[in-house]
Coordinates of C-alpha atoms in Angstrom, one line a residue:
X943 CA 13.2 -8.6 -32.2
X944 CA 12.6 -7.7 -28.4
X945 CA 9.9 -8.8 -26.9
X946 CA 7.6 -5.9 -25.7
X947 CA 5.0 -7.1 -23.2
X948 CA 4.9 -7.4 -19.8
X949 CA 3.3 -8.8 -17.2
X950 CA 2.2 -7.3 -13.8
X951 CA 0.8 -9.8 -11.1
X952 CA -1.3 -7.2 -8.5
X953 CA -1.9 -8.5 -5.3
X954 CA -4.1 -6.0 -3.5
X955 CA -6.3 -6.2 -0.8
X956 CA -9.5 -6.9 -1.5
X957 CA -8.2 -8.7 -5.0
X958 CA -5.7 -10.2 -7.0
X959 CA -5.2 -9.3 -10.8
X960 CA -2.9 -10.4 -13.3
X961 CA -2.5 -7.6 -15.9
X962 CA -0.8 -7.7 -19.5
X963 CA 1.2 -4.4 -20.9
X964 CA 2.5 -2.9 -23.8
X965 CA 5.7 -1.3 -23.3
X966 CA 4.1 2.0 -23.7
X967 CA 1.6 1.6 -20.8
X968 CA -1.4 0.7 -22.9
X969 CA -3.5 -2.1 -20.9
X970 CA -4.3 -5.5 -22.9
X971 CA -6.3 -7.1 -21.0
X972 CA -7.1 -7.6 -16.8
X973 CA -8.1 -10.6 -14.9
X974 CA -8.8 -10.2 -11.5
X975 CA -10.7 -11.8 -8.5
X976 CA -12.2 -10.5 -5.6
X977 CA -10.4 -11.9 -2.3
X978 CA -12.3 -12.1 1.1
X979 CA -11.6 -10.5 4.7
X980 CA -11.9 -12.5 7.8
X981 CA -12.4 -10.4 11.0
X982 CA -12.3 -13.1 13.7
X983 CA -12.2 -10.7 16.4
X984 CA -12.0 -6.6 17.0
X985 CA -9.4 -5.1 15.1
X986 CA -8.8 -8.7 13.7
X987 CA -7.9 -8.6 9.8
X988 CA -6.5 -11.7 8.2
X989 CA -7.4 -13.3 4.5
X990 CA -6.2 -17.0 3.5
X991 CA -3.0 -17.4 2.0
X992 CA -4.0 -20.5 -0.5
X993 CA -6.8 -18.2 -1.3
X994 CA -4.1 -15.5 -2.3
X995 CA -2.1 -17.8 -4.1
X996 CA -4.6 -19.5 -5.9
X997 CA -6.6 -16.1 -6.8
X998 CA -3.4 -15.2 -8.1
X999 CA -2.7 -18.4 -10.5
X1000 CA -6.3 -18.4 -12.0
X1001 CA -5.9 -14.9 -12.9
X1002 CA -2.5 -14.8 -14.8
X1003 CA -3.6 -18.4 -16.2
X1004 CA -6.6 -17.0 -17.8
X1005 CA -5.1 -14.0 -19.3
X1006 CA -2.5 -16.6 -21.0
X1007 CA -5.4 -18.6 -21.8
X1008 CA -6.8 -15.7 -23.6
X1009 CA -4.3 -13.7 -25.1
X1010 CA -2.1 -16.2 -26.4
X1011 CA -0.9 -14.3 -28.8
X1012 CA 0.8 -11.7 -27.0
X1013 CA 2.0 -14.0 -24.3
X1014 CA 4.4 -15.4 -26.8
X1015 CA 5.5 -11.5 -26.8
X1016 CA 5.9 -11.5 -22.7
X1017 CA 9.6 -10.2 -21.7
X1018 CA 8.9 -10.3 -18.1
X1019 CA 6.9 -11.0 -15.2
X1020 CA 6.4 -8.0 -11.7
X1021 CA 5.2 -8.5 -8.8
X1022 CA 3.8 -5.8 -6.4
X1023 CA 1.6 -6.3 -3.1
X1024 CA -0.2 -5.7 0.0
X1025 CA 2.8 -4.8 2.1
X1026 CA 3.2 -6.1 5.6
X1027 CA 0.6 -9.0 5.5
X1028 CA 2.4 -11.5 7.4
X1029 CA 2.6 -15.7 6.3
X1030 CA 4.5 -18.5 8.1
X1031 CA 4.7 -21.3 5.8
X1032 CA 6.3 -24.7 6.3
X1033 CA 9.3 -25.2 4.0
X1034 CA 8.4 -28.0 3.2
X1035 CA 4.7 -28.4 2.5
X1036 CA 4.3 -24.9 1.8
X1037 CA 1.5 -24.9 3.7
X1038 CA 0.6 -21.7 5.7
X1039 CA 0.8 -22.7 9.5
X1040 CA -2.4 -19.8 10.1
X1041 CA -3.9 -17.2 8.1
X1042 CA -2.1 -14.6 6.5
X1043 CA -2.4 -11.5 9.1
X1044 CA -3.2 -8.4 7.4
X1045 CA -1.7 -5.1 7.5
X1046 CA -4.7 -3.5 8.8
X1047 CA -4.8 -5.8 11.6
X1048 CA -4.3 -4.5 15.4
X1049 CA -4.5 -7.6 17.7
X1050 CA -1.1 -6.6 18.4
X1051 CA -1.4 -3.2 19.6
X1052 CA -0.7 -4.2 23.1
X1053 CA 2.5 -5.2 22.4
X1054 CA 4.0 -2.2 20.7
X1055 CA 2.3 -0.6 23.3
X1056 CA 4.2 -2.1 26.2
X1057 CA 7.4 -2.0 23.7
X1058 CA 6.7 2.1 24.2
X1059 CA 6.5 1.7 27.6
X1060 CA 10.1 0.0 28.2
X1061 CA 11.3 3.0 25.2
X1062 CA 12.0 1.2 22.5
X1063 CA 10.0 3.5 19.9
X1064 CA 13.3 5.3 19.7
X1065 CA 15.3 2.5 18.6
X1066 CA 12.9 0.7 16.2
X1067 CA 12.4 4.7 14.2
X1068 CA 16.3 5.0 13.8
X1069 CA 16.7 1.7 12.3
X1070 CA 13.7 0.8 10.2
X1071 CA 12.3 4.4 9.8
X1072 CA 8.6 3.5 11.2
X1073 CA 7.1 3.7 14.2
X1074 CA 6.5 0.7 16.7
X1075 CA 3.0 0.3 15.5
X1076 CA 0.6 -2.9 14.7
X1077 CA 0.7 -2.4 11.0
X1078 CA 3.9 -3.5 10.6
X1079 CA 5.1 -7.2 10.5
X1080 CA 7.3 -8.0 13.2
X1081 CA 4.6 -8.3 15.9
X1082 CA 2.7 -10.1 13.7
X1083 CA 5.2 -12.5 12.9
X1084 CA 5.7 -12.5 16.6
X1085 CA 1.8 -13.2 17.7
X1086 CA 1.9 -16.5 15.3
X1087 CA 4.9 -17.9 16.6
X1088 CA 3.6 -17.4 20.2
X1089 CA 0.0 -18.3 19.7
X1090 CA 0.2 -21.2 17.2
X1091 CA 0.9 -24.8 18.8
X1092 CA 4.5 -26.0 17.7
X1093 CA 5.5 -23.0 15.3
X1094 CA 8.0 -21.8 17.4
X1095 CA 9.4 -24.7 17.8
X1096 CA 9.2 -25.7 13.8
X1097 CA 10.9 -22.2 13.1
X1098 CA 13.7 -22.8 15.9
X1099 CA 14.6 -26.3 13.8
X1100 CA 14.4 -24.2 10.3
X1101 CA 11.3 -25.7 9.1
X1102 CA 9.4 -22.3 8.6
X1103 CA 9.5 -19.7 6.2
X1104 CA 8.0 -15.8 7.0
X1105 CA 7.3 -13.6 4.2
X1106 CA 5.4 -10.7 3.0
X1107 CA 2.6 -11.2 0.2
X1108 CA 5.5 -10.9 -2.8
X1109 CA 7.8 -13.6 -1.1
X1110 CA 4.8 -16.1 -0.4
X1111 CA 4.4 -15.7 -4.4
X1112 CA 7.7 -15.4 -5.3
X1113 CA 8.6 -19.1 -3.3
X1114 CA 5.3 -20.7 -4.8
X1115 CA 5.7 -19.4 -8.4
X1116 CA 9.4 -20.6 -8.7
X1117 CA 8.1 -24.4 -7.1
X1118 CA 10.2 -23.4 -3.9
X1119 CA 13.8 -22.4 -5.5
X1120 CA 13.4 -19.0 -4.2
X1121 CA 12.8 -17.3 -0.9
X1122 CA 13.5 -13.7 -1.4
X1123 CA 11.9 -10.5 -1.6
X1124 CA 13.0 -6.9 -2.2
X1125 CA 13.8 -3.9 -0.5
X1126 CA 10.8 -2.1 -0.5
X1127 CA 8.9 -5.2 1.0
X1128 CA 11.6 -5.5 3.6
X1129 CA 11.6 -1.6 4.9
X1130 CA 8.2 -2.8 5.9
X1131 CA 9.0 -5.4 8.4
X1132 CA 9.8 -3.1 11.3
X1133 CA 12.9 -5.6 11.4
X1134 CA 15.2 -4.4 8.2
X1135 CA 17.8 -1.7 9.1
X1136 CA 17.4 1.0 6.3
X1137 CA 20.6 2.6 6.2
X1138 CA 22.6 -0.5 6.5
X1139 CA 20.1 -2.1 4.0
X1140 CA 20.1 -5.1 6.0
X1141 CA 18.5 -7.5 8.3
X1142 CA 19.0 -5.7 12.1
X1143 CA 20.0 -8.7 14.7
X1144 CA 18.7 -6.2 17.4
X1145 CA 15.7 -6.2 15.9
X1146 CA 14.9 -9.7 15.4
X1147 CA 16.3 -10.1 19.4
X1148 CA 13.5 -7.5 20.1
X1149 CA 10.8 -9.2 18.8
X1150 CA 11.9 -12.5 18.9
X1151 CA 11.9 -13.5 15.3
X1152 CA 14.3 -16.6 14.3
X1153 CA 16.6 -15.5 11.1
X1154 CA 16.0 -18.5 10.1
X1155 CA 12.8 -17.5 9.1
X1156 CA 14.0 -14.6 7.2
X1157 CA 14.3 -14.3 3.3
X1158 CA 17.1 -12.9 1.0
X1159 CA 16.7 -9.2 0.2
X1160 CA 17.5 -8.3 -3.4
X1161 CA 17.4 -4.7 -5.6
X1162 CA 13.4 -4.5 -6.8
X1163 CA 15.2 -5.3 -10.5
X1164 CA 16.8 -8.4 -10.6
X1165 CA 16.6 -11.6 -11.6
X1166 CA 13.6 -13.4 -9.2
X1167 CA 13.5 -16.9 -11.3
X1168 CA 11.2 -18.3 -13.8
X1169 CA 7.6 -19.1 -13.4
X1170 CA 5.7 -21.4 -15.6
X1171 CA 2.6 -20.1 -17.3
X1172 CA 0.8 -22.6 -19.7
X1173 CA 3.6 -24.0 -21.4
X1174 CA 6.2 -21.7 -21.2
X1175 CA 9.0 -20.2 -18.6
X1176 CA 8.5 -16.4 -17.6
X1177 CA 11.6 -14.4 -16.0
X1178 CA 10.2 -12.5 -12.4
X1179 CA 12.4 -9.9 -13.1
X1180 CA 10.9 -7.0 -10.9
X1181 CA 9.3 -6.9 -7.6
X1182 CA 8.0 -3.9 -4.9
X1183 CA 5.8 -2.9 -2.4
X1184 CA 2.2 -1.7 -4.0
X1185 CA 2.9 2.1 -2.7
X1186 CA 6.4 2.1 -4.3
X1187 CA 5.4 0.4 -7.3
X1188 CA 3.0 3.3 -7.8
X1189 CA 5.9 5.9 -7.2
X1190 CA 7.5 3.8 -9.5
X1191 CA 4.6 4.1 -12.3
X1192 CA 3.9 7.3 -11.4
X1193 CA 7.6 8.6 -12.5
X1194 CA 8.1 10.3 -9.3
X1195 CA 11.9 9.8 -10.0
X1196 CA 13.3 13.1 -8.6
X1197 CA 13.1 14.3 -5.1
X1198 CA 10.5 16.4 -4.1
X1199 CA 7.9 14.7 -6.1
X1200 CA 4.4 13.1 -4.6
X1201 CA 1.9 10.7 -5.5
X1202 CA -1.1 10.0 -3.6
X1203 CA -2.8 6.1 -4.1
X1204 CA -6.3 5.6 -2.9
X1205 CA -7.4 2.3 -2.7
X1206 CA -8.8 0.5 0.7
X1207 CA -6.0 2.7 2.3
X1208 CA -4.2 6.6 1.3
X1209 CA -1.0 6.0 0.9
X1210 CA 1.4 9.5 -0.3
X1211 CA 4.9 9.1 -1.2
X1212 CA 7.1 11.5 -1.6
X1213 CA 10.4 10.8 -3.5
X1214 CA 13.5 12.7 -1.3
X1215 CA 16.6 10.9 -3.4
X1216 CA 19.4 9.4 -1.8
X1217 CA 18.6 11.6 1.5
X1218 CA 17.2 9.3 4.5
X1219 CA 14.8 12.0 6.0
X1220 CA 13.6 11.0 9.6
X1221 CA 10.7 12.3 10.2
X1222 CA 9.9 15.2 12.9
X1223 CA 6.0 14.6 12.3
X1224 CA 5.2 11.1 12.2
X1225 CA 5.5 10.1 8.8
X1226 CA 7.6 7.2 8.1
X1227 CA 10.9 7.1 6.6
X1228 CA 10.7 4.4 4.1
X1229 CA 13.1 2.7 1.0
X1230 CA 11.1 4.4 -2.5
X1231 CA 13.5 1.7 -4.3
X1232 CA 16.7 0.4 -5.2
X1233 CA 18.2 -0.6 -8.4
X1234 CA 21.6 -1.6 -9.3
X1235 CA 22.6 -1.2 -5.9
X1236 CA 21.5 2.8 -5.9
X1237 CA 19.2 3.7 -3.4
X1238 CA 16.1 6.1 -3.2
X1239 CA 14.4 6.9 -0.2
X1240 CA 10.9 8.4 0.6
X1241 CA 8.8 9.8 3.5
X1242 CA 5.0 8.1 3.9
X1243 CA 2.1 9.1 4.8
X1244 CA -0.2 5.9 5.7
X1245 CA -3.9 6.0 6.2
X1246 CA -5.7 2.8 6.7
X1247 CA -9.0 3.7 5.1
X1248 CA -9.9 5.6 2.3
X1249 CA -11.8 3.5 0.0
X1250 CA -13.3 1.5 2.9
X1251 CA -15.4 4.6 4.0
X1252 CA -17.4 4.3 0.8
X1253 CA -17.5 0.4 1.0
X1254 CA -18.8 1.0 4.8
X1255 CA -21.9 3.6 3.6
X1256 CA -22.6 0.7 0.9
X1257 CA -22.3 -2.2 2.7
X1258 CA -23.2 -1.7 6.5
X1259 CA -25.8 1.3 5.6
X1260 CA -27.0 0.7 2.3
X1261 CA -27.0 4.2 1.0
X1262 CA -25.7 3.0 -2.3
X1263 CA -25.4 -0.1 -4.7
X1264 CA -22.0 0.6 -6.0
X1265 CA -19.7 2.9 -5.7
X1266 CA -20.1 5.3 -8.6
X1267 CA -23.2 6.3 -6.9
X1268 CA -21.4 8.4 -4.1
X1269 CA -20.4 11.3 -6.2
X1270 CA -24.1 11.6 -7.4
X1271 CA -25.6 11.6 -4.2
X1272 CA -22.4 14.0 -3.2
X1273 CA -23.1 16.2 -5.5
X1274 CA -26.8 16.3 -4.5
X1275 CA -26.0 18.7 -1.9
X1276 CA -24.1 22.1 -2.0
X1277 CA -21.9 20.9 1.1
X1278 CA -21.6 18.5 3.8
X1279 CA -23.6 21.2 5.8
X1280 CA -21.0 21.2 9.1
X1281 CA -21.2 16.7 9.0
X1282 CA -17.3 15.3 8.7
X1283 CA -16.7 11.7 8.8
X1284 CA -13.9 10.5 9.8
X1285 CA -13.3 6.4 8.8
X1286 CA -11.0 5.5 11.6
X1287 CA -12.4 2.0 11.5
X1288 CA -9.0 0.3 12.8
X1289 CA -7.6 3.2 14.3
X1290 CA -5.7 6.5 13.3
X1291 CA -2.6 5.9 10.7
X1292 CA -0.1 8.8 9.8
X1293 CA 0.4 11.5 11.7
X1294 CA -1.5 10.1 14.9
X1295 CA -1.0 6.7 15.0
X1296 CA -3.8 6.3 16.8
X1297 CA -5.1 2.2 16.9
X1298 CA -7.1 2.9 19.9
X1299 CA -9.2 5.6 18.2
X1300 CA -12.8 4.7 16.3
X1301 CA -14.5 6.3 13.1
X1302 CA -16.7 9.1 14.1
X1303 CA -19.2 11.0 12.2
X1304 CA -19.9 14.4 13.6
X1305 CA -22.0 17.1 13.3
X1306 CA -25.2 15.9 12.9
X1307 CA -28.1 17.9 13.0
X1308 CA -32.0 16.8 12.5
X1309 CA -31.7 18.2 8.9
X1310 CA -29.0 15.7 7.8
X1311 CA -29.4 13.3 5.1
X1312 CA -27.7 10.5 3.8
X1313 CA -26.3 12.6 0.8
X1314 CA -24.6 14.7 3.7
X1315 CA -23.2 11.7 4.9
X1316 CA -21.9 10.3 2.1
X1317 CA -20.4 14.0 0.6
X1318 CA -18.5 14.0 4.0
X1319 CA -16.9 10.5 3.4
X1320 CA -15.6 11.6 0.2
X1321 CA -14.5 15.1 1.6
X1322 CA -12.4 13.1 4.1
X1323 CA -10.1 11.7 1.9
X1324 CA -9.0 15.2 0.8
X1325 CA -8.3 16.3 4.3
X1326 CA -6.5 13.0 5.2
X1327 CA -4.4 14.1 2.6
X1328 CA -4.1 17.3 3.9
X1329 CA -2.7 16.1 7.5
X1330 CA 0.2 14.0 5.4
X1331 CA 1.0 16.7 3.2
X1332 CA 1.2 19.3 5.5
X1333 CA 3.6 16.9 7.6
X1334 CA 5.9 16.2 4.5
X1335 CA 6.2 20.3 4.3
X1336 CA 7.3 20.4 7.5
X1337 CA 9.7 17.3 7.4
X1338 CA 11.7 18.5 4.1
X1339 CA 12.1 22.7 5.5
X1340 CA 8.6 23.8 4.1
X1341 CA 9.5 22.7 0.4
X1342 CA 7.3 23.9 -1.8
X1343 CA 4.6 20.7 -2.6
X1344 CA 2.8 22.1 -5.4
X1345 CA 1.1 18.6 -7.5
X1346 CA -0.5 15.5 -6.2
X1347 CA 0.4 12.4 -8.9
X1348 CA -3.1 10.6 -7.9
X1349 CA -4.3 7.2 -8.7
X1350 CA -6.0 4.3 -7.0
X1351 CA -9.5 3.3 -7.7
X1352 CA -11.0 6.1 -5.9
X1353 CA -9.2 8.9 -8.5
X1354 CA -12.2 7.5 -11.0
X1355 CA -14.5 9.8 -8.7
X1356 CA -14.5 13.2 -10.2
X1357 CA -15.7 14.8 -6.9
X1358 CA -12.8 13.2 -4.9
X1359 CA -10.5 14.6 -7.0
X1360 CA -11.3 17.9 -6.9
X1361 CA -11.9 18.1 -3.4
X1362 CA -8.4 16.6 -2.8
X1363 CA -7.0 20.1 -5.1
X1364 CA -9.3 22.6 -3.4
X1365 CA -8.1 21.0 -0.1
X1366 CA -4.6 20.8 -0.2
X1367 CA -4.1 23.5 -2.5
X1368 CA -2.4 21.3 -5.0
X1369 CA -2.3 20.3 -8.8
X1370 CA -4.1 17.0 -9.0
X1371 CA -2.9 15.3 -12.1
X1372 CA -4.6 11.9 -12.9
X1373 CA -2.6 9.6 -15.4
X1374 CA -3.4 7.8 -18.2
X1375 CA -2.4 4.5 -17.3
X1376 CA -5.1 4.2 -14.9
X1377 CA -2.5 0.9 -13.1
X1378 CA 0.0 2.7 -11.7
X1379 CA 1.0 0.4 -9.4
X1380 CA 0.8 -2.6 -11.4
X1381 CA 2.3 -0.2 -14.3
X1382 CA 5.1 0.4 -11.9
X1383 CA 5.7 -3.7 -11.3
X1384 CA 5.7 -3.8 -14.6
X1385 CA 8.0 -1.0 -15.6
X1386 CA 10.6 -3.1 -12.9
X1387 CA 10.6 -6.4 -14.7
X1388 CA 11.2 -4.0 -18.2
X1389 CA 14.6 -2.3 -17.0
X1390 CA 15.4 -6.0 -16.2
X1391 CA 14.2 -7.5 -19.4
X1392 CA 16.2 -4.7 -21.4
X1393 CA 12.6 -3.0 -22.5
X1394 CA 13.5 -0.1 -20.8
X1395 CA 17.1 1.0 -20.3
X1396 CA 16.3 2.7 -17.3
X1397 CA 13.6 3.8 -14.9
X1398 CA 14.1 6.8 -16.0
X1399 CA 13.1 6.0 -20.0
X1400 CA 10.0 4.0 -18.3
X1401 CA 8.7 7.6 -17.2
X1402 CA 8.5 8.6 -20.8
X1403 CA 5.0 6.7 -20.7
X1404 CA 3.2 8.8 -18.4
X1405 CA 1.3 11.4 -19.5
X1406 CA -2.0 13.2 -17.8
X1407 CA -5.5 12.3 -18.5
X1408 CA -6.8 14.5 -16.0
X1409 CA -5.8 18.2 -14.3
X1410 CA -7.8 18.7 -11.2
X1411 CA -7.1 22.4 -10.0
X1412 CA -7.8 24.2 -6.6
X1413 CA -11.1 26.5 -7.1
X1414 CA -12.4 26.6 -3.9
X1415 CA -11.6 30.0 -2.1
X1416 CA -8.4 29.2 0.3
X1417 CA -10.0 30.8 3.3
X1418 CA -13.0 28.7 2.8
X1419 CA -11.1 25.8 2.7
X1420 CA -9.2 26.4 5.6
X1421 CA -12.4 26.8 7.5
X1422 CA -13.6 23.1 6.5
X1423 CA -10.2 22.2 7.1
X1424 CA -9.7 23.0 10.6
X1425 CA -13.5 21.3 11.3
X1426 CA -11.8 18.4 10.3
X1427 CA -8.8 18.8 13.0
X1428 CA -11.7 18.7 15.6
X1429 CA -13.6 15.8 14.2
X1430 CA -10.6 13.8 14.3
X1431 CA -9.8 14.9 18.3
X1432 CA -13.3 13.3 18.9
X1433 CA -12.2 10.2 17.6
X1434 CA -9.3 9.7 19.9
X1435 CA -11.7 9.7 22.6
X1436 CA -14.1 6.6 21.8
X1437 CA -13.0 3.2 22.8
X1438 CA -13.3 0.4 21.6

């Protein structure tokens, strides 16, 4: 008989959880630890890597420890991630040679600035799809091997390895037999060629990355190696990028459809096939995923804080013990009453791209109140969404975007969601598997395992738990919405 369960291994950023599945989406059990932010410096982001690692070994250790029984029904292990955190590790300690550099870091903002300067934004979009922006890893790979004593030098003799969060896993899970990662993680490198699907010489010229350093790229199903677990040998057998794991667990499997993850970041995906859309409006053209060779590609919409405008009211202003709180004090008011906050902590992502601008909260009058405040913070992440969505209408001839696919930690806030529908004019529909981005992980390591036969049979577990539609009167809305459009102008205007 087949063995049905699988395991996801989530490495987020603020945590890292191992998760058990059935093969029908149902949860078994969750172990997860929290995972700490260093900000050395202004617009500094980095976490430890051995933290990672080890955060991620404790958890899938003590979901085998206990649920032994289903472990011995375990087809396959996923991975999904972070993307673009950047690690340099020696090959043959396996040591990190610094900290891993997150993606929400922008120390090197001067350097894609000056790359802009010499025009080179034109070159970098063709080829990888994004835009020559911080968030990606190539200047970050680039700042380490500059400002760390004797790693250029180590990686010019072969004795370093870069990856993203999956391959740093990947190489320590398999005891160092594998350096690899997939396509999705790849796309995100600012150095991976997306049409030729392939590591761009050019590139790595441009930003002065050794190949050396580089890992093998393989189809986000395949066979990743074995990791031990206890006693026993577990297959890797899928691996992706958190936002297109959650495409993947979402089903958005046929062009034209959108999900929407809100976690520390927005991220919205929308699936356009085997079309390779560059974008007119500063989204990003990215890789959704590839299997058995077949490619499917997306536009992106990133935003770099979501869920961290909620953990900024709780933790630098105190307006709340935990998060569940915000919707009640939201709903405490009948509106924001003309306030908008705007979280551009480490700058503007999609479609300003922005690093220089700072969060901004407007409209304050003497008759504000915290509940204001904090109503505002989760009415921005409905008209963040509103900017990408409006720029993915534009970008595919004004198709017709009709339903948001939603999850993320924040889609457990009622209020959120139904802002997010009366915003964008859109069907919110809430799963219920509540992972979707480990589910999608997961589902990647089934087609491989034979659980699934396809992706496409994998869809047949979603199914909505909650329909979120638009009630708020569309002329109203637009009102709010183009408030919004000047609360983000007066953010490009403070400096840091």
């Amino acid at each position: 008989m087949k063995k049905s369960h699988l395991i996801s291994l989530d490495q987020g950023t603020s945590s890292s959880r191992s998760i058990l599945f059935t093969a029908s989406g149902d949860v078994v059990g969750v172990r997860q630890k929290p995972l700490k932010l260093y900000y050395p410096d202004d617009g500094w982001v980095e976490q430890d890597a051995e933290d990672i690692l080890n955060d991620m070994l404790w958890a899938v250790t003590s979901l085998a420890t206990d649920y032994p029984l289903e472990m011995a029904d375990v087809s396959a292990v996923g991975i999904t991630n972070q993307r673009e955190t950047t690690i340099l590790w020696d090959r043959h300690t396996g040591k990190p040679v610094y900290h891993a550099i997150v993606w929400q870091d922008r120390r090197t903002a001067p350097v894609c600035a000056d790359l802009r300067a010499r025009g080179y934004e034109e070159l970098v979009s063709r080829k990888t799809g994004l835009l020559l922006d911080p968030y990606f890893s190539a200047t970050k790979i680039g700042w380490i091997l500059e400002h760390v004593e004797g790693v250029r030098a180590a990686a010019e003799r072969g004795d370093i390895l870069f990856g993203t969060v999956d391959c740093f896993l990947l190489w320590h899970l398999t005891r160092g037999a594998v350096h690899a990662t997939d396509v999705t993680n790849a796309s995100r490198t600012m150095l991976y060629d997306i049409s030729r699907q392939c590591w761009d010489d050019e590139l790595l010229g441009l930003f002065g990355v050794p190949a050396s350093v580089l890992p093998e790229v393989r189809d986000n199903v395949s066979d990743f190696g074995q990791m031990e677990i206890g006693s026993h040998d577990y297959m890797i057998g899928g691996m992706a990028g958190d936002q297109q794991a959650a495409l993947i667990g979402q089903g958005c499997f046929l062009p034209g459809m959108v999900k929407s993850t809100y976690g520390t970041g927005c991220f919205a995906l929308m699936n356009t096939g085997q079309a390779l859309v560059h974008s007119q409006n500063r989204l990003l053209s990215t890789i959704g995923y590839r299997v058995g060779g077949e490619i499917v590609y997306a536009l992106e919409g990133s935003i770099f804080n979501a869920g961290t405008a909620v953990q900024f009211l709780r933790d630098n202003f105190g307006f709340f013990e935990n998060a569940a709180e915000s919707e009640v004090l939201a709903r405490s008011v009948p509106d924001s009453d003309g306030v908008y906050f705007v979280p551009a902590f480490t700058g503007l992502g999609a479609p300003y791209w922005d690093p220089d601008a700072r969060g901004v909260i407007s409209g304050l009058a003497r008759r504000s109140t915290k509940a204001h405040v904090v109503r505002a913070a989760l009415e921005a992440q409905g008209f963040q969404t509103r900017d990408l969505l409006d720029a993915m209408r534009a970008d595919s001839g004004g198709q017709r975007l009709d339903v948001i696919r939603a999850d993320g930690g924040l889609v457990a806030n009622a209020f959120v969601c139904q802002v997010l529908a009366d915003v964008t004019r859109c069907r919110v529909e809430v799963p219920r598997v509540a992972e979707g981005t480990a589910w999608g992980a997961a589902c990647l390591a089934g087609v491989q395992a034979g659980v699934f036969s396809s992706l496409a049979e994998s869809a047949k577990a979603w199914h909505a738990a909650q329909i979120y539609e638009p009630r708020l009167d569309e002329a109203h809305a637009e009102d709010l919405y183009d408030g919004w459009v000047e609360a983000v102008a007066k953010t490009r205007f403070v400096r840091a």
